[in-house]
Amino acid sequence: MRGFVSRTAELARLDHVLLAAGPTGPALVVGTAGVGKTALALRWAHRVAARFPDGQLYVNLRGYDPGAPMTADQALDRFLRALSVPPARIPDDVEDKAALYRSLLAGRRVLVVLDNAAHIGQVRPLLPGGPACRTIVTSRDRLEGVMARDGAQRVTVEVLPEADAITLIRALTTDYRTADEPGERAELARLCARLPLALRIAAERAASRPWMPLAELIGNLRDESRLWDELGSGGEHDGVRAVFALSYRSFSAEAAHMFRVLGLHPSAEFGTHVAAEAAGVPVAAARQLLDAVVGAHMLEQIGADRYQFHDLLRAYATDVAHQDEPPLPRDDARARILAWYLHTAHTVGTVMRTWGRILEPDALPAPAAVPRFPDHDAAVEWCYLEGQNLFAAIQAADESGRDTLTWQLAVATEPAMRGMPSDDRRAAITMALAAARRDGARQGEGELLAKLAEIERTKGQFDEAATCAEEALAIFRELDDRHGVRITLNFLGVSLLHRRKFAEAAERFESLWALQRAEEDLEGETAALFNLAEAYDGIRRHHDAVDAARHSVELARALGNRHFELVGLVILARATANLADAGELGVALADAARGVELARELRDTRTEGWALLDYGRIQRLAGRYDDALVSYRRALERFSNTSVSQRRAWSLDGLGTTCREAGRIEEAVSIHRQAVEVARAAEAPRVLGLILSNLADSLTVAGEDREAGSVRQEAASLLELLDDPEATERLEQVRRALP
């Protein structure tokens, strides 16, 4: 790291704390803002990289940023992605995320750097727990709780000693200036409060003006310091702000304007395109202006076309935006930023769309240039980069009282937020729903209620989901919005499928299919057909299920909708296999295989796992036990977190049943016991009852008749509470096997 000086004692302290043999608590690096905590942590991490062959994880928790700090939930989301967990496999609940994170790090040698933590709640869920991992936490706070409960050891970072501060100035200017007097460097260091952040900015100004006597720079800095003494509140950062001000006033008018409008961005990290829009300049010009700000150490470039502010510098940029930017231009710049997110998110949502509609936003005019996304993967990558900024943009619009913009942003960005923590999604939609109601925007209210219903359904809150959907349906009927009515009716039908009310679902989808045909909505017709096929299959109308599913596949192919095609193929394969015709199993195998292949092509991991469960079952029915074991194991990998624990239980159950039928009885019993544990933890009585009956069958084959009888009694007590066909049939089988 260029210009890093001294800190020998602090580095040695980190060695002592973190390189000790055996488990050790985190190192807590504390000190005032701008003192170099992050630089120290990263310097040490670079020095010891070879000791952590499994990698390093870094996150800026932004605990002292003027905006909202990063939550542990959001940080875990980032870490899991960095650990190659596909978005579809990331749990919704923060505790489940933490459990998956720790399981992935168990046995690995990874260094975790938690930068700029403000409170213990940000830190504790991110501690890896594994004995081979090490953690550095940086904070302005002493975080006593981390020391008391997690065994952290403190490393305090003070301002640089005068000699080291002078050495840093000399290191950063020596290639440009040779005539500076030691006494002048010492005075400059004093005026910078010997803080590395301020020293770097002042040294960069001196280096960029080699003809300017250092005494002149010092005089200018004294003048700025007096001004801040007069205007400031006497806070600990007033002297540092004088350094910022001197550098800011040295910018060209265009660079100063860029710096100011970046202070209006709703978060600390952003990309080149939105910076260009904020400043009202072309992207190429924006890159040049950003380079000027980065060159002055007033902004950090963290990747290709990605930048972030130090929290003190962001606060300063926001201050000068309010001081130096007239109100109308300031509001215009903020509006351009939000308009860029609104219209870019709308473009992304259009690319990611599988069914339904995307409302055209009109709360703000479209920006001069909206990025284009060549394919689905490019759109997903943008969502990953900008997800938190989208949430911040919705908050900023809401705080500014722009109700129309708030709800339109939420509607436009909801597809992009699907990979975000569900609590953030729910918070954004709830905030926007209130804005739509204040705005009297019934269309927006209906759209947001429908989206909230989907969020509740994915979390298993079926009653809450149904309530939201019914409210949305009433609004769409009031507006004579037939498309909204049809989509919401489809959602309510799917909710019936999830609750295994197949007969009611079949009636709902028969009516909906007719309605979609009458409206000539081919996508809606396709969805109604594969959902109808699933309902038919659930009530044992397998021939009708095959016909409906086959028709849905034909329509999906005609539309070029690969997601709909894969869903239709999997349900078609399931229904074909359920016909109990051995001659049809080959057809079912081919359809299921193609469904799995399509899920992989779409990089839809969770849907791939769902398809693999059916594929494994059909392979087992065909006697292809080795292939079935491979499919069930792959499904188990796709469901390796607790947010999909029911499907994890089904994956284990399929493995156990396949082992039993293949004659591997001990394995079957062991795996079925694991499946029971997962189902019991998931608090899913139906799943538990069915899996208990399969464990009992494996125990019987293993000769464990007494335990098998006890297990069947528990299975029967659960299954008799259910009324769906599969549970009823299995209950009869269990009762026949009881003594």
XYZ file of C-alpha atoms in Angstrom:
739
model
C 0.000 0.000 0.000
C 1.699 3.190 -1.219
C 2.430 5.651 1.542
C 1.682 3.330 4.459
C 4.106 4.219 7.235
C 5.071 2.808 10.607
C 2.255 1.181 12.644
C 4.862 -1.415 13.614
C 3.477 -1.863 17.117
C -0.100 -2.180 15.874
C 0.876 -4.769 13.243
C 2.768 -6.752 15.870
C -0.276 -6.610 18.136
C -2.438 -8.028 15.326
C 0.130 -10.800 14.836
C -0.072 -11.630 18.529
C -3.886 -11.641 18.635
C -4.665 -13.402 15.367
C -1.757 -15.716 14.624
C -1.850 -17.600 17.905
C -2.367 -21.345 17.667
C -5.883 -22.641 18.206
C -9.189 -20.730 18.304
C -9.020 -17.043 19.110
C -11.485 -14.171 19.298
C -11.586 -11.296 16.824
C -9.154 -8.403 16.797
C -11.015 -5.156 17.462
C -9.210 -2.235 15.792
C -10.507 1.016 17.300
C -9.708 4.683 16.783
C -11.138 7.990 15.649
C -12.393 8.707 12.127
C -9.696 8.993 9.466
C -6.960 7.599 11.737
C -6.193 4.693 9.391
C -8.031 1.731 10.924
C -9.031 0.339 7.542
C -5.546 0.862 6.106
C -4.050 -1.011 9.049
C -6.473 -3.910 8.720
C -5.912 -4.219 4.984
C -2.136 -3.888 5.356
C -2.085 -6.748 7.851
C -4.424 -8.815 5.674
C -2.094 -8.379 2.703
C 0.947 -9.399 4.768
C -0.639 -12.656 5.986
C -2.606 -13.631 2.867
C -0.653 -16.881 2.508
C -1.838 -17.999 5.948
C -5.453 -17.956 4.723
C -5.419 -20.175 1.612
C -9.232 -20.312 1.471
C -9.465 -16.564 0.955
C -10.480 -13.342 2.639
C -13.891 -11.709 3.046
C -14.247 -7.952 3.398
C -17.290 -5.760 3.998
C -17.664 -2.062 4.764
C -20.497 -1.947 7.283
C -20.734 1.860 6.934
C -21.560 2.204 10.582
C -20.864 5.942 10.586
C -22.051 6.818 7.093
C -24.551 9.722 6.958
C -27.041 7.276 5.435
C -28.299 4.009 6.832
C -25.554 1.607 7.978
C -25.354 -1.830 6.428
C -27.245 -4.458 8.430
C -25.852 -7.861 9.304
C -28.557 -9.319 7.056
C -27.279 -7.332 4.068
C -23.648 -8.144 4.845
C -24.399 -11.858 5.109
C -26.126 -11.666 1.747
C -22.911 -10.277 0.242
C -20.693 -12.831 1.958
C -22.833 -15.765 0.822
C -22.681 -14.529 -2.761
C -18.896 -14.157 -2.424
C -18.825 -17.771 -1.220
C -20.529 -18.774 -4.501
C -23.982 -19.378 -3.046
C -26.488 -18.684 -5.857
C -29.048 -15.996 -4.964
C -31.886 -18.522 -5.077
C -30.201 -20.566 -2.321
C -29.666 -17.662 0.070
C -32.119 -17.899 3.000
C -34.497 -15.084 3.856
C -34.012 -15.104 7.612
C -30.857 -13.547 9.083
C -30.356 -16.460 11.500
C -30.597 -18.944 8.654
C -28.123 -16.884 6.630
C -25.709 -16.841 9.562
C -26.064 -20.615 9.986
C -25.333 -21.243 6.301
C -22.412 -18.790 6.386
C -20.841 -20.533 9.381
C -21.378 -23.982 7.884
C -19.627 -22.895 4.682
C -16.641 -21.551 6.664
C -16.394 -24.563 8.979
C -12.999 -26.148 8.454
C -11.804 -23.370 6.154
C -8.974 -20.926 6.806
C -10.535 -17.586 5.928
C -9.802 -14.057 7.140
C -12.938 -11.944 7.666
C -12.591 -8.152 7.817
C -15.623 -6.299 9.204
C -14.849 -2.656 8.532
C -16.536 0.378 10.121
C -18.858 -1.389 12.546
C -21.019 0.859 14.694
C -22.628 -1.618 17.079
C -22.501 -5.209 18.172
C -25.638 -6.146 16.208
C -23.745 -5.585 12.961
C -20.862 -7.776 14.074
C -22.050 -10.846 15.946
C -23.949 -12.613 13.099
C -20.851 -12.166 10.890
C -18.364 -13.885 13.211
C -17.453 -17.139 11.438
C -17.063 -19.325 14.499
C -14.718 -21.842 12.850
C -11.442 -22.442 14.759
C -9.315 -21.877 11.636
C -10.920 -18.547 10.679
C -9.803 -15.162 11.959
C -11.720 -11.884 12.176
C -10.730 -8.212 12.256
C -13.366 -5.667 13.266
C -12.700 -1.937 12.853
C -14.785 0.637 14.679
C -14.791 4.088 16.236
C -16.693 2.527 19.132
C -15.022 0.375 21.783
C -17.675 -2.373 21.259
C -17.365 -3.685 24.800
C -19.904 -6.415 24.105
C -17.692 -8.036 21.463
C -14.881 -8.190 23.996
C -17.040 -9.479 26.817
C -19.004 -12.124 24.898
C -16.820 -12.991 21.924
C -13.329 -12.796 23.384
C -12.209 -9.894 21.197
C -8.872 -8.235 21.932
C -8.495 -4.525 21.287
C -5.892 -2.888 19.064
C -6.022 0.894 19.495
C -4.921 3.137 16.616
C -3.870 6.654 17.558
C -3.029 9.603 15.324
C 0.414 9.263 13.793
C 3.387 10.441 15.814
C 4.777 13.647 14.349
C 7.814 11.896 12.849
C 5.631 9.311 11.095
C 3.208 11.989 9.870
C 6.144 13.869 8.330
C 7.425 10.616 6.808
C 4.025 10.021 5.192
C 3.970 13.519 3.677
C 7.505 13.074 2.372
C 6.684 9.619 0.901
C 3.708 10.998 -0.994
C 5.452 14.124 -2.295
C 9.073 13.128 -2.751
C 8.728 12.400 -6.475
C 7.315 15.884 -7.047
C 8.852 18.210 -4.454
C 12.435 18.331 -3.154
C 12.834 21.778 -1.583
C 10.307 21.548 1.252
C 11.688 22.339 4.701
C 11.244 19.794 7.537
C 9.669 22.485 9.681
C 7.072 23.190 6.998
C 6.208 19.497 6.738
C 5.819 19.385 10.519
C 3.464 22.385 10.421
C 1.429 20.767 7.641
C 1.193 17.563 9.672
C -0.046 19.544 12.698
C -2.702 21.339 10.651
C -3.882 17.920 9.397
C -4.241 16.760 13.015
C -1.758 13.993 12.069
C -4.691 11.995 10.692
C -3.663 9.812 7.713
C -6.827 10.632 5.724
C -6.196 14.387 5.958
C -2.444 13.960 5.459
C -2.983 12.078 2.195
C -5.345 14.733 0.833
C -3.022 17.605 1.769
C 0.033 15.769 0.411
C -1.778 15.093 -2.860
C -2.530 18.817 -3.170
C 1.121 19.636 -2.545
C 2.308 16.992 -5.028
C -0.017 18.245 -7.740
C 1.403 21.804 -7.368
C 5.166 21.374 -7.211
C 5.698 25.068 -8.072
C 3.674 26.258 -5.058
C 5.783 26.910 -1.953
C 4.660 24.685 0.891
C 4.385 27.817 3.032
C 1.628 29.077 0.735
C -0.297 25.805 1.084
C 0.115 26.008 4.860
C -1.146 29.597 4.876
C -4.197 28.636 2.865
C -4.869 25.752 5.217
C -4.584 28.042 8.250
C -7.138 30.368 6.688
C -9.509 27.459 6.077
C -8.983 26.221 9.633
C -9.895 29.655 11.041
C -13.024 29.672 8.893
C -14.086 26.300 10.235
C -13.287 27.418 13.752
C -15.667 30.343 13.235
C -18.400 28.480 11.358
C -18.031 25.012 12.799
C -19.365 23.577 15.994
C -15.982 22.893 17.470
C -16.322 19.202 16.673
C -13.351 16.870 16.486
C -13.444 16.852 12.671
C -13.501 20.593 12.010
C -9.749 20.708 11.422
C -9.982 17.790 9.012
C -12.823 19.489 7.163
C -10.506 22.419 6.560
C -8.217 20.024 4.671
C -11.197 18.759 2.682
C -12.266 22.326 1.924
C -8.857 23.334 0.642
C -8.785 20.376 -1.734
C -12.379 20.943 -2.814
C -11.706 24.607 -3.632
C -8.798 23.538 -5.831
C -11.077 21.548 -8.148
C -12.130 22.903 -11.497
C -15.696 24.185 -11.548
C -16.828 20.972 -13.277
C -15.027 18.656 -10.818
C -16.356 20.650 -7.840
C -19.871 20.322 -9.223
C -19.371 16.564 -9.638
C -18.163 16.294 -6.033
C -21.182 18.233 -4.757
C -23.826 16.248 -6.621
C -22.230 12.975 -5.523
C -23.043 14.127 -2.000
C -26.711 13.994 -3.016
C -26.551 10.313 -4.012
C -28.602 8.222 -1.546
C -25.683 5.931 -0.600
C -21.898 5.934 -0.381
C -21.241 3.601 -3.319
C -22.266 4.226 -6.924
C -21.367 3.737 -10.560
C -20.129 6.005 -13.338
C -23.425 6.170 -15.222
C -25.463 7.538 -12.332
C -22.646 9.986 -11.516
C -22.820 11.241 -15.105
C -26.570 11.688 -14.810
C -26.232 13.506 -11.485
C -23.739 15.974 -12.951
C -25.609 16.292 -16.233
C -22.568 15.332 -18.350
C -21.788 12.502 -20.810
C -20.318 9.301 -19.357
C -16.878 9.919 -20.896
C -16.711 13.374 -19.300
C -17.925 11.916 -15.985
C -15.032 9.451 -15.949
C -12.544 12.311 -16.328
C -14.163 14.302 -13.532
C -14.293 11.251 -11.257
C -10.607 10.633 -11.959
C -9.874 14.174 -10.787
C -11.771 13.641 -7.524
C -10.147 10.226 -6.980
C -6.720 11.740 -7.717
C -7.245 14.225 -4.894
C -8.059 11.327 -2.506
C -11.547 12.770 -2.026
C -13.158 9.601 -3.454
C -12.064 5.974 -3.786
C -12.368 3.845 -6.898
C -13.224 0.287 -5.845
C -13.714 -1.385 -9.209
C -14.368 -0.830 -12.880
C -16.803 2.094 -12.961
C -17.518 1.769 -9.208
C -16.687 4.363 -6.534
C -17.282 4.950 -2.846
C -16.905 7.750 -0.302
C -15.193 7.623 3.063
C -17.973 8.498 5.510
C -16.343 11.810 6.535
C -15.904 12.817 2.910
C -19.469 11.888 2.065
C -20.722 14.040 4.922
C -18.545 16.883 3.658
C -19.781 16.460 0.071
C -23.367 16.606 1.312
C -22.573 19.752 3.315
C -21.058 21.606 0.369
C -23.920 20.467 -1.865
C -26.305 22.280 0.474
C -24.000 25.287 0.918
C -22.759 25.852 -2.639
C -25.443 24.346 -4.860
C -28.524 26.578 -5.294
C -31.785 24.921 -4.193
C -33.293 24.454 -7.653
C -30.187 22.925 -9.299
C -29.698 20.788 -6.181
C -33.242 19.437 -6.433
C -32.773 18.870 -10.158
C -29.593 16.840 -9.555
C -31.299 14.712 -6.921
C -34.230 14.170 -9.272
C -31.866 13.098 -12.079
C -30.278 10.521 -9.765
C -33.648 9.067 -8.770
C -34.899 9.191 -12.362
C -31.858 7.204 -13.456
C -32.647 4.465 -10.927
C -36.344 4.534 -11.811
C -35.902 4.129 -15.551
C -32.877 1.811 -15.406
C -34.713 -0.483 -12.997
C -37.677 -0.459 -15.361
C -35.380 -1.572 -18.188
C -33.907 -4.322 -16.002
C -37.376 -5.489 -14.978
C -38.365 -5.720 -18.621
C -35.322 -7.909 -19.384
C -35.985 -10.139 -16.348
C -39.721 -10.406 -16.989
C -41.187 -13.918 -17.241
C -44.879 -13.056 -17.116
C -47.129 -10.150 -16.262
C -46.602 -6.528 -17.061
C -44.208 -3.750 -16.211
C -45.887 -0.400 -15.608
C -44.338 2.469 -17.536
C -42.917 4.985 -14.994
C -43.860 8.621 -15.441
C -43.043 10.187 -12.061
C -39.882 11.702 -13.564
C -38.705 12.152 -17.155
C -36.396 9.494 -18.518
C -32.662 10.371 -18.298
C -30.606 11.171 -21.345
C -29.102 7.678 -21.470
C -30.325 4.475 -19.809
C -27.938 1.491 -19.819
C -28.915 -1.427 -22.019
C -28.696 -5.028 -20.883
C -28.014 -7.633 -23.571
C -29.369 -10.589 -21.625
C -30.826 -11.883 -18.386
C -27.392 -12.453 -16.797
C -26.356 -8.833 -17.366
C -29.591 -7.658 -15.741
C -29.029 -9.942 -12.732
C -25.479 -8.619 -12.314
C -26.773 -5.034 -12.269
C -29.300 -5.999 -9.601
C -26.503 -7.405 -7.461
C -24.449 -4.216 -7.795
C -27.309 -1.778 -7.280
C -29.720 -3.630 -4.990
C -28.896 -1.623 -1.876
C -28.885 1.613 -3.866
C -32.375 0.856 -5.135
C -33.570 0.415 -1.572
C -31.815 3.678 -0.612
C -33.418 5.445 -3.593
C -36.899 4.391 -2.454
C -36.109 5.649 1.058
C -34.778 8.938 -0.337
C -37.881 9.459 -2.465
C -40.107 8.724 0.524
C -38.175 11.063 2.826
C -38.433 13.858 0.247
C -42.236 13.499 0.128
C -42.315 12.366 -3.523
C -45.132 9.839 -3.142
C -45.622 9.103 -6.841
C -41.910 8.550 -7.292
C -41.705 6.371 -4.177
C -44.316 3.866 -5.276
C -43.224 3.875 -8.908
C -39.624 3.207 -7.851
C -40.779 0.254 -5.765
C -42.898 -1.160 -8.590
C -40.064 -0.724 -11.098
C -37.313 -2.073 -8.841
C -39.171 -5.017 -7.309
C -37.879 -7.515 -9.921
C -34.358 -6.230 -9.254
C -34.827 -6.589 -5.476
C -35.731 -10.279 -5.607
C -32.195 -11.232 -4.653
C -32.184 -8.843 -1.689
C -32.960 -9.802 1.917
C -36.704 -10.342 2.207
C -36.960 -7.920 5.141
C -35.553 -5.145 2.922
C -37.982 -6.069 0.145
C -40.907 -6.067 2.533
C -39.827 -2.742 4.041
C -39.517 -1.145 0.596
C -42.893 -2.442 -0.600
C -44.619 -1.456 2.660
C -43.128 2.052 2.468
C -44.219 2.375 -1.158
C -47.695 1.022 -0.417
C -48.237 3.796 2.120
C -47.018 6.330 -0.472
C -49.399 4.975 -3.113
C -52.305 5.286 -0.697
C -51.350 8.880 0.140
C -51.053 9.542 -3.588
C -54.489 8.076 -4.257
C -52.820 5.786 -6.823
C -55.153 2.797 -6.828
C -53.255 1.094 -9.639
C -50.002 1.384 -7.733
C -51.697 0.209 -4.545
C -52.975 -2.903 -6.287
C -49.591 -3.685 -7.846
C -47.811 -3.297 -4.515
C -50.338 -5.404 -2.630
C -49.819 -8.161 -5.201
C -46.046 -7.927 -4.732
C -46.407 -7.965 -0.955
C -48.569 -11.074 -1.281
C -45.786 -12.816 -3.196
C -43.224 -11.907 -0.525
C -45.482 -13.287 2.217
C -46.103 -16.485 0.249
C -42.402 -17.177 -0.243
C -41.972 -16.880 3.527
C -44.764 -19.397 4.101
C -47.199 -16.794 5.461
C -50.107 -18.082 3.366
C -52.924 -16.379 5.270
C -51.219 -12.973 5.106
C -50.447 -13.563 1.425
C -54.066 -14.402 0.669
C -55.288 -11.281 2.482
C -52.970 -9.038 0.450
C -53.947 -10.773 -2.789
C -57.676 -10.423 -2.082
C -57.196 -6.685 -1.442
C -55.275 -6.381 -4.711
C -57.987 -8.319 -6.547
C -60.700 -5.967 -5.243
C -58.725 -2.951 -6.490
C -58.122 -4.452 -9.937
C -61.836 -5.252 -10.276
C -62.710 -1.723 -9.191
C -60.395 -0.377 -11.922
C -61.649 -2.897 -14.486
C -58.013 -3.970 -14.801
C -58.603 -7.378 -16.308
C -54.913 -8.191 -16.578
C -54.383 -7.453 -12.885
C -57.443 -9.550 -12.034
C -56.126 -12.531 -13.981
C -52.634 -12.396 -12.480
C -54.056 -12.143 -8.967
C -56.486 -15.006 -9.546
C -53.518 -17.079 -10.708
C -51.658 -16.188 -7.515
C -54.608 -17.199 -5.342
C -54.838 -20.480 -7.221
C -51.146 -21.167 -6.664
C -51.700 -20.481 -2.955
C -54.330 -23.237 -2.980
C -51.791 -25.592 -4.576
C -49.283 -24.802 -1.840
C -51.927 -25.611 0.746
C -52.738 -28.813 -1.198
C -56.346 -27.860 -1.762
C -56.213 -29.442 -5.202
C -59.926 -29.732 -5.920
C -60.490 -26.012 -5.199
C -57.385 -25.161 -7.192
C -58.598 -27.190 -10.170
C -61.897 -25.279 -10.220
C -60.025 -21.967 -9.941
C -57.632 -22.772 -12.788
C -60.348 -24.178 -15.060
C -62.143 -20.846 -14.812
C -58.920 -18.909 -15.168
C -57.863 -20.896 -18.244
C -61.147 -20.030 -19.942
C -60.725 -16.381 -18.940
C -57.146 -16.233 -20.270
C -58.256 -17.724 -23.591
C -61.074 -15.213 -23.866
C -58.626 -12.386 -23.206
C -56.114 -13.895 -25.665
C -53.385 -13.754 -23.028
C -51.116 -16.589 -24.185
C -48.696 -16.261 -21.282
C -51.574 -16.282 -18.819
C -53.078 -19.298 -20.575
C -49.738 -21.127 -20.344
C -49.442 -20.481 -16.612
C -53.063 -21.457 -15.981
C -52.519 -24.726 -17.858
C -49.447 -25.939 -15.987
C -51.022 -24.940 -12.680
C -54.222 -26.749 -13.702
C -52.104 -29.793 -14.577
C -50.604 -29.786 -11.084
C -54.066 -29.529 -9.535
C -55.375 -32.407 -11.684
C -52.388 -34.530 -10.752
C -53.032 -33.805 -7.073
C -56.595 -35.199 -7.316
C -55.354 -38.202 -9.326
C -56.722 -37.088 -12.700
C -53.425 -38.018 -14.287
C -54.580 -38.221 -17.933
C -56.119 -34.755 -17.692
C -52.922 -33.516 -16.028
C -50.829 -34.857 -18.923
C -53.041 -33.156 -21.500
C -52.987 -29.799 -19.709
C -49.242 -29.905 -19.089
C -48.462 -30.894 -22.675
C -50.576 -28.007 -23.966
C -48.741 -25.589 -21.647
C -45.374 -26.771 -22.963
C -46.496 -26.241 -26.557
C -47.647 -22.695 -25.769
C -44.455 -21.895 -23.842
C -42.320 -23.005 -26.768
C -44.375 -20.932 -29.174
C -43.853 -17.920 -26.894
C -40.149 -18.627 -26.430
C -40.646 -18.556 -22.642
C -38.088 -21.046 -21.331
C -39.060 -20.622 -17.684
C -42.665 -21.570 -18.425
C -41.457 -24.410 -20.621
C -39.364 -25.938 -17.834
C -42.222 -25.740 -15.304
C -44.601 -27.335 -17.791
C -42.106 -30.098 -18.612
C -41.540 -31.039 -14.972
C -45.275 -31.233 -14.249
C -45.810 -33.157 -17.501
C -43.094 -35.637 -16.501
C -44.602 -36.036 -13.017
C -48.107 -36.669 -14.335
C -46.861 -39.081 -17.038
C -44.963 -41.104 -14.446
C -48.065 -41.194 -12.235
C -50.042 -42.980 -14.953
C -48.369 -46.180 -13.664
C -47.596 -47.218 -17.240
C -44.057 -48.575 -17.407
C -43.948 -47.828 -21.112
C -44.386 -44.114 -20.432
C -41.504 -43.811 -17.980
C -39.013 -43.264 -20.804
C -41.048 -40.286 -22.036
C -41.308 -38.927 -18.495
C -37.550 -39.288 -18.020
C -36.831 -37.320 -21.198
C -39.201 -34.501 -20.245
C -37.821 -34.263 -16.706
C -34.247 -34.241 -18.002
C -35.040 -31.375 -20.358
C -36.676 -29.448 -17.499
C -33.528 -29.795 -15.381
C -31.405 -28.709 -18.339
C -33.506 -25.586 -18.888
C -33.244 -24.627 -15.210
C -29.459 -24.849 -15.488
C -29.435 -22.744 -18.644
C -31.472 -20.083 -16.823
C -29.164 -20.293 -13.774
C -32.270 -20.819 -11.647
C -30.802 -22.933 -8.868
C -33.882 -23.277 -6.705
C -36.087 -24.321 -9.624
C -33.383 -26.759 -10.709
C -33.545 -28.371 -7.264
C -37.330 -28.644 -7.554
C -36.986 -30.270 -10.988
C -34.319 -32.671 -9.709
C -36.703 -34.006 -7.046
C -39.131 -35.126 -9.759
C -36.328 -36.363 -12.001
C -34.898 -38.479 -9.168
C -38.317 -39.952 -8.370
C -38.931 -40.935 -12.000
C -35.447 -42.477 -12.247
C -36.214 -44.481 -9.111
C -39.544 -45.681 -10.542
C -37.664 -46.792 -13.665
C -35.211 -48.792 -11.541
C -32.297 -46.471 -12.357
C -31.180 -46.265 -8.748
C -27.650 -44.943 -9.275
C -28.976 -42.124 -11.470
C -31.703 -41.366 -8.924
C -29.132 -41.110 -6.135
C -27.151 -38.599 -8.201
C -30.267 -36.486 -8.822
C -31.338 -36.489 -5.186
C -27.826 -35.566 -4.031
C -27.729 -32.702 -6.504
C -31.139 -31.542 -5.255
C -29.818 -31.710 -1.691
C -26.938 -29.422 -2.693
C -29.403 -26.932 -4.189
C -31.357 -26.913 -0.917
C -28.385 -26.665 1.414
C -29.857 -23.926 3.580
C -32.613 -23.943 6.119
C -34.934 -21.551 4.272
C -35.893 -24.456 2.005
C -35.761 -27.112 4.707
C -38.907 -28.902 3.514
C -37.343 -29.535 0.114
C -34.122 -30.521 1.856
C -36.165 -33.063 3.807
C -37.717 -34.368 0.556
C -34.253 -34.689 -0.992
C -33.073 -36.797 1.945
C -36.285 -38.820 1.882
C -35.762 -39.572 -1.807
C -32.201 -40.687 -1.117
C -33.379 -42.938 1.690
C -36.185 -44.518 -0.339
C -33.854 -45.105 -3.295
C -31.263 -46.765 -1.029
C -33.939 -49.046 0.423
C -35.227 -50.093 -2.986
C -31.630 -50.660 -4.148
C -31.033 -52.985 -1.182
C -28.796 -50.593 0.771
C -30.812 -50.895 3.957
C -28.433 -49.479 6.574
C -27.901 -46.378 4.457
C -31.654 -46.071 3.938
C -32.382 -46.083 7.679
C -29.606 -43.593 8.426
C -30.662 -41.166 5.695
C -34.344 -41.426 6.591
C -33.462 -40.549 10.189
C -31.738 -37.416 8.890
C -34.802 -36.576 6.789
C -37.026 -36.888 9.869
C -34.771 -34.536 11.838
C -34.918 -31.905 9.087
C -38.703 -32.236 8.706
C -39.214 -32.026 12.461
C -37.098 -28.867 12.660
C -39.083 -27.377 9.764
C -42.306 -27.777 11.781
C -44.076 -29.231 8.737
C -46.542 -31.878 10.010
C -47.497 -33.180 6.572
C -43.883 -33.581 5.435
C -42.949 -35.178 8.746
C -45.850 -37.642 8.613
C -44.983 -38.859 5.112
C -41.268 -39.161 5.864
C -41.930 -40.989 9.137
C -43.926 -43.576 7.180
C -40.943 -44.067 4.862
C -38.571 -44.404 7.835
C -40.910 -47.043 9.245
C -40.769 -48.992 5.965
C -36.948 -48.879 6.013
C -36.892 -50.000 9.658
C -39.184 -52.925 8.814
C -36.884 -54.094 6.016
C -33.967 -53.743 8.456
C -35.797 -56.015 10.948
C -36.411 -53.260 13.485
C -40.119 -54.071 13.853
C -40.643 -52.608 17.324
C -39.222 -49.183 16.405
C -41.029 -49.332 13.052
C -44.342 -49.756 14.865
C -43.661 -46.780 17.131
C -42.694 -44.629 14.162
C -45.851 -45.642 12.281
C -47.990 -44.641 15.252
C -46.499 -41.139 15.155
C -46.897 -40.988 11.371
C -50.573 -41.981 11.627
C -51.243 -39.328 14.299
C -49.962 -36.666 11.905
C -51.469 -37.956 8.660
C -54.979 -38.334 10.084
C -55.091 -34.544 10.513
C -54.722 -34.051 6.745
C -57.226 -34.397 3.944
C -55.232 -34.273 0.706
C -55.253 -37.461 -1.450
C -51.605 -38.419 -0.949
C -51.828 -38.108 2.828
C -55.098 -40.108 2.892
C -53.620 -42.901 0.784
C -50.477 -43.047 2.894
C -52.514 -43.127 6.116
C -54.347 -46.210 4.865
C -51.018 -47.893 4.077
C -49.660 -47.037 7.525
C -52.735 -48.369 9.291
C -52.578 -51.637 7.337
C -48.969 -52.093 8.442
C -49.763 -51.536 12.116
C -50.253 -54.646 14.312
